[in-house]
Every structure is written in C-alpha cells, then in structure tokens.
C-alpha cells in the first residue's frame, strides 16, 4: 500500500509540471485533476478523448492508464515521470 501518495496541491503541482513539459515538447494538451484531487487526466488541447490518466502517485512511483485501459507502472523521480508521460502521449497521438 502506498504511504506517501501525492494528492491535493502536490498533485496539482505535478500536473502543471507535466502539462508544461508536454507543451514544451510539442504536444497540444490540457491537464485536469479529478474531483478528489487524487489523479489527473491529460487531454488533447482541442476536443477529444482522454489520452492518459495519472494515478497512484507515490514519492517515486506512479501509475498511468492509457485510454485503451492499459496500465503502466513506473519508478523514479519527477524527471523519469516526465520522460515516461511524454512517451505515452507521443505514442498515443501517433497511434490515434
């Protein structure tokens, strides 16, 4: 069980970092936290279905769920997280 889960303001800060990183790497996206502020979703900036949901964020672990239901789990700090989310978004926009 995760004991150091990112929620609330900490989650929003990471969501903002992810959106900034993705935009800097050429992805037109928007990011929105869920109502409980325990996960956030990445959407195309224009209308469109969710690309990925980021949830179960621990101190150095995370879980991403692609729109097709595939779940990816990763380990590492924020730099590794940003690299992985960029790859997931890049793959999703190529495949879509």
Short mmCIF file of N, CA and C in Angstrom, two decimals:
data_model
loop_
_atom_site.label_atom_id
_atom_site.label_comp_id
_atom_site.label_asym_id
_atom_site.label_seq_id
_atom_site.Cartn_x
_atom_site.Cartn_y
_atom_site.Cartn_z
N UNK A 1 0.84 -1.18 0.00
CA UNK A 1 0.00 0.00 0.00
C UNK A 1 0.88 1.24 0.00
N UNK A 2 0.50 2.23 -0.79
CA UNK A 2 1.27 3.46 -0.84
C UNK A 2 1.07 4.26 0.43
N UNK A 3 2.15 4.77 0.98
CA UNK A 3 2.05 5.55 2.21
C UNK A 3 2.34 7.02 1.97
N UNK A 4 2.97 7.36 0.86
CA UNK A 4 3.32 8.74 0.56
C UNK A 4 2.71 9.09 -0.80
N UNK A 5 1.39 9.25 -0.83
CA UNK A 5 0.67 9.48 -2.07
C UNK A 5 0.51 10.97 -2.32
N UNK A 6 0.77 11.37 -3.57
CA UNK A 6 0.61 12.77 -3.95
C UNK A 6 -0.87 13.06 -4.17
N UNK A 7 -1.39 14.04 -3.46
CA UNK A 7 -2.78 14.46 -3.59
C UNK A 7 -2.82 15.97 -3.45
N UNK A 8 -3.97 16.55 -3.69
CA UNK A 8 -4.19 17.96 -3.45
C UNK A 8 -3.20 18.84 -4.18
N UNK A 9 -2.63 19.81 -3.46
CA UNK A 9 -1.72 20.79 -4.05
C UNK A 9 -0.49 20.13 -4.66
N UNK A 10 0.01 19.07 -4.04
CA UNK A 10 1.19 18.38 -4.56
C UNK A 10 0.87 17.74 -5.91
N UNK A 11 -0.30 17.13 -6.02
CA UNK A 11 -0.75 16.54 -7.28
C UNK A 11 -0.91 17.62 -8.34
N UNK A 12 -1.53 18.75 -7.98
CA UNK A 12 -1.72 19.83 -8.94
C UNK A 12 -0.40 20.38 -9.44
N UNK A 13 0.57 20.47 -8.57
CA UNK A 13 1.89 20.95 -8.96
C UNK A 13 2.52 20.01 -9.99
N UNK A 14 2.40 18.69 -9.75
CA UNK A 14 2.94 17.72 -10.69
C UNK A 14 2.16 17.77 -12.01
N UNK A 15 0.86 17.94 -11.94
CA UNK A 15 0.04 18.04 -13.16
C UNK A 15 0.46 19.25 -13.99
N UNK A 16 0.72 20.37 -13.33
CA UNK A 16 1.18 21.58 -14.03
C UNK A 16 2.55 21.35 -14.65
N UNK A 17 3.43 20.68 -13.93
CA UNK A 17 4.76 20.36 -14.48
C UNK A 17 4.63 19.46 -15.70
N UNK A 18 3.73 18.48 -15.62
CA UNK A 18 3.53 17.57 -16.75
C UNK A 18 2.99 18.32 -17.96
N UNK A 19 2.01 19.19 -17.74
CA UNK A 19 1.45 19.96 -18.86
C UNK A 19 2.52 20.86 -19.49
N UNK A 20 3.30 21.53 -18.67
CA UNK A 20 4.36 22.40 -19.19
C UNK A 20 5.38 21.58 -19.99
N UNK A 21 5.80 20.46 -19.45
CA UNK A 21 6.77 19.58 -20.11
C UNK A 21 6.22 19.11 -21.46
N UNK A 22 4.99 18.64 -21.47
CA UNK A 22 4.40 18.14 -22.70
C UNK A 22 4.29 19.24 -23.75
N UNK A 23 3.87 20.43 -23.34
CA UNK A 23 3.76 21.55 -24.29
C UNK A 23 5.13 21.94 -24.83
N UNK A 24 6.13 21.95 -23.96
CA UNK A 24 7.50 22.28 -24.40
C UNK A 24 8.03 21.27 -25.41
N UNK A 25 7.48 20.05 -25.37
CA UNK A 25 7.89 19.01 -26.31
C UNK A 25 6.92 18.87 -27.48
N UNK A 26 6.13 19.92 -27.72
CA UNK A 26 5.30 19.99 -28.91
C UNK A 26 3.95 19.33 -28.85
N UNK A 27 3.48 18.99 -27.67
CA UNK A 27 2.17 18.34 -27.55
C UNK A 27 1.13 19.36 -27.10
N UNK A 28 0.09 19.53 -27.90
CA UNK A 28 -1.00 20.45 -27.56
C UNK A 28 -1.97 19.70 -26.65
N UNK A 29 -1.82 19.87 -25.35
CA UNK A 29 -2.61 19.14 -24.37
C UNK A 29 -3.12 20.08 -23.29
N UNK A 30 -4.10 19.57 -22.55
CA UNK A 30 -4.54 20.22 -21.32
C UNK A 30 -4.60 19.14 -20.25
N UNK A 31 -4.48 19.55 -19.01
CA UNK A 31 -4.45 18.62 -17.89
C UNK A 31 -5.51 19.04 -16.90
N UNK A 32 -6.24 18.07 -16.36
CA UNK A 32 -7.29 18.36 -15.38
C UNK A 32 -7.26 17.31 -14.27
N UNK A 33 -7.29 17.79 -13.03
CA UNK A 33 -7.34 16.88 -11.88
C UNK A 33 -8.77 16.39 -11.69
N UNK A 34 -8.91 15.19 -11.11
CA UNK A 34 -10.24 14.69 -10.80
C UNK A 34 -10.79 15.45 -9.59
N UNK A 35 -12.06 15.24 -9.29
CA UNK A 35 -12.74 15.98 -8.23
C UNK A 35 -12.07 15.80 -6.87
N UNK A 36 -11.58 14.60 -6.59
CA UNK A 36 -10.95 14.31 -5.29
C UNK A 36 -9.49 14.74 -5.23
N UNK A 37 -8.96 15.20 -6.37
CA UNK A 37 -7.57 15.61 -6.49
C UNK A 37 -6.62 14.48 -6.08
N UNK A 38 -6.91 13.28 -6.60
CA UNK A 38 -6.07 12.11 -6.35
C UNK A 38 -5.47 11.56 -7.65
N UNK A 39 -5.89 12.13 -8.80
CA UNK A 39 -5.40 11.71 -10.11
C UNK A 39 -5.59 12.88 -11.06
N UNK A 40 -4.89 12.84 -12.20
CA UNK A 40 -5.15 13.84 -13.22
C UNK A 40 -5.14 13.19 -14.59
N UNK A 41 -5.88 13.83 -15.50
CA UNK A 41 -6.03 13.35 -16.86
C UNK A 41 -5.36 14.30 -17.83
N UNK A 42 -4.83 13.74 -18.91
CA UNK A 42 -4.24 14.53 -19.99
C UNK A 42 -5.16 14.37 -21.20
N UNK A 43 -5.60 15.51 -21.74
CA UNK A 43 -6.49 15.55 -22.89
C UNK A 43 -5.82 16.31 -24.03
N UNK A 44 -6.26 16.07 -25.27
CA UNK A 44 -5.82 16.95 -26.36
C UNK A 44 -6.31 18.37 -26.06
N UNK A 45 -5.57 19.39 -26.45
CA UNK A 45 -5.98 20.77 -26.21
C UNK A 45 -7.30 21.06 -26.91
N UNK A 46 -7.48 20.48 -28.08
CA UNK A 46 -8.76 20.57 -28.78
C UNK A 46 -9.67 19.49 -28.21
N UNK A 47 -10.91 19.48 -28.62
CA UNK A 47 -11.83 18.43 -28.18
C UNK A 47 -11.24 17.05 -28.44
N UNK A 48 -11.49 16.15 -27.55
CA UNK A 48 -11.01 14.79 -27.76
C UNK A 48 -11.06 13.97 -26.49
N UNK A 49 -10.90 12.69 -26.65
CA UNK A 49 -10.94 11.76 -25.53
C UNK A 49 -9.66 11.84 -24.71
N UNK A 50 -9.76 11.46 -23.48
CA UNK A 50 -8.61 11.45 -22.58
C UNK A 50 -7.49 10.60 -23.19
N UNK A 51 -6.27 11.10 -23.11
CA UNK A 51 -5.10 10.38 -23.60
C UNK A 51 -4.60 9.42 -22.52
N UNK A 52 -4.49 9.93 -21.31
CA UNK A 52 -3.94 9.11 -20.22
C UNK A 52 -4.40 9.69 -18.88
N UNK A 53 -4.58 8.80 -17.90
CA UNK A 53 -4.87 9.20 -16.52
C UNK A 53 -3.65 8.82 -15.69
N UNK A 54 -3.22 9.74 -14.86
CA UNK A 54 -2.09 9.51 -13.95
C UNK A 54 -2.69 9.37 -12.55
N UNK A 55 -2.39 8.25 -11.91
CA UNK A 55 -2.97 7.96 -10.61
C UNK A 55 -1.96 7.20 -9.75
N UNK A 56 -2.30 6.97 -8.51
CA UNK A 56 -1.47 6.21 -7.58
C UNK A 56 -0.04 6.74 -7.57
N UNK A 57 0.09 8.04 -7.43
CA UNK A 57 1.40 8.67 -7.41
C UNK A 57 2.02 8.58 -6.02
N UNK A 58 3.11 7.86 -5.94
CA UNK A 58 3.85 7.79 -4.68
C UNK A 58 5.04 8.73 -4.74
N UNK A 59 5.92 8.63 -3.78
CA UNK A 59 7.08 9.51 -3.75
C UNK A 59 7.93 9.30 -5.00
N UNK A 60 8.18 8.07 -5.38
CA UNK A 60 8.95 7.79 -6.59
C UNK A 60 8.34 6.63 -7.37
N UNK A 61 7.03 6.63 -7.45
CA UNK A 61 6.32 5.64 -8.26
C UNK A 61 5.06 6.28 -8.80
N UNK A 62 4.56 5.72 -9.89
CA UNK A 62 3.34 6.25 -10.48
C UNK A 62 2.68 5.17 -11.31
N UNK A 63 1.43 5.45 -11.63
CA UNK A 63 0.67 4.54 -12.48
C UNK A 63 -0.05 5.40 -13.51
N UNK A 64 0.04 5.00 -14.78
CA UNK A 64 -0.64 5.69 -15.86
C UNK A 64 -1.58 4.70 -16.54
N UNK A 65 -2.77 5.15 -16.84
CA UNK A 65 -3.75 4.31 -17.52
C UNK A 65 -4.07 4.95 -18.86
N UNK A 66 -3.71 4.26 -19.93
CA UNK A 66 -4.00 4.76 -21.28
C UNK A 66 -5.49 4.68 -21.55
N UNK A 67 -5.93 5.37 -22.58
CA UNK A 67 -7.36 5.39 -22.91
C UNK A 67 -7.89 4.00 -23.25
N UNK A 68 -7.02 3.08 -23.70
CA UNK A 68 -7.46 1.73 -24.03
C UNK A 68 -7.50 0.81 -22.80
N UNK A 69 -7.18 1.36 -21.61
CA UNK A 69 -7.22 0.59 -20.37
C UNK A 69 -5.89 -0.01 -19.96
N UNK A 70 -4.90 0.06 -20.84
CA UNK A 70 -3.58 -0.47 -20.50
C UNK A 70 -2.98 0.36 -19.36
N UNK A 71 -2.48 -0.35 -18.34
CA UNK A 71 -1.90 0.31 -17.18
C UNK A 71 -0.38 0.17 -17.22
N UNK A 72 0.29 1.30 -17.03
CA UNK A 72 1.75 1.33 -17.00
C UNK A 72 2.18 1.80 -15.61
N UNK A 73 3.13 1.10 -15.03
CA UNK A 73 3.64 1.47 -13.72
C UNK A 73 5.10 1.84 -13.88
N UNK A 74 5.50 2.91 -13.23
CA UNK A 74 6.89 3.35 -13.33
C UNK A 74 7.48 3.69 -11.98
N UNK A 75 8.81 3.67 -11.94
CA UNK A 75 9.56 4.02 -10.75
C UNK A 75 10.57 5.09 -11.10
N UNK A 76 10.83 5.98 -10.19
CA UNK A 76 11.82 7.02 -10.40
C UNK A 76 11.28 8.36 -9.97
N UNK A 77 12.11 9.36 -10.03
CA UNK A 77 11.73 10.70 -9.64
C UNK A 77 10.93 11.42 -10.71
N UNK A 78 10.76 12.71 -10.50
CA UNK A 78 9.94 13.52 -11.41
C UNK A 78 10.50 13.54 -12.83
N UNK A 79 11.81 13.59 -12.97
CA UNK A 79 12.41 13.60 -14.32
C UNK A 79 12.02 12.35 -15.10
N UNK A 80 12.09 11.20 -14.45
CA UNK A 80 11.72 9.95 -15.10
C UNK A 80 10.22 9.94 -15.43
N UNK A 81 9.41 10.44 -14.50
CA UNK A 81 7.96 10.52 -14.72
C UNK A 81 7.66 11.36 -15.97
N UNK A 82 8.32 12.52 -16.08
CA UNK A 82 8.06 13.40 -17.23
C UNK A 82 8.48 12.75 -18.54
N UNK A 83 9.58 12.02 -18.54
CA UNK A 83 10.00 11.31 -19.75
C UNK A 83 8.97 10.26 -20.15
N UNK A 84 8.46 9.54 -19.15
CA UNK A 84 7.50 8.48 -19.45
C UNK A 84 6.18 9.04 -19.95
N UNK A 85 5.68 10.09 -19.33
CA UNK A 85 4.39 10.64 -19.77
C UNK A 85 4.53 11.23 -21.17
N UNK A 86 5.69 11.79 -21.47
CA UNK A 86 5.91 12.33 -22.82
C UNK A 86 5.88 11.20 -23.85
N UNK A 87 6.48 10.08 -23.52
CA UNK A 87 6.45 8.92 -24.43
C UNK A 87 5.04 8.37 -24.62
N UNK A 88 4.29 8.30 -23.54
CA UNK A 88 2.92 7.80 -23.62
C UNK A 88 2.07 8.71 -24.49
N UNK A 89 2.18 10.02 -24.29
CA UNK A 89 1.40 10.97 -25.09
C UNK A 89 1.85 10.92 -26.55
N UNK A 90 3.15 10.88 -26.79
CA UNK A 90 3.67 10.81 -28.16
C UNK A 90 3.15 9.56 -28.87
N UNK A 91 3.20 8.43 -28.19
CA UNK A 91 2.72 7.18 -28.78
C UNK A 91 1.21 7.26 -29.07
N UNK A 92 0.46 7.81 -28.13
CA UNK A 92 -0.99 7.90 -28.30
C UNK A 92 -1.38 8.81 -29.45
N UNK A 93 -0.66 9.90 -29.63
CA UNK A 93 -1.01 10.82 -30.72
C UNK A 93 -0.59 10.27 -32.07
N UNK A 94 0.47 9.47 -32.11
CA UNK A 94 0.87 8.81 -33.36
C UNK A 94 -0.13 7.72 -33.73
N UNK A 95 -0.55 6.95 -32.72
CA UNK A 95 -1.45 5.82 -32.97
C UNK A 95 -2.87 6.29 -33.27
N UNK A 96 -3.23 7.47 -32.76
CA UNK A 96 -4.61 7.94 -32.91
C UNK A 96 -4.80 8.60 -34.20
#
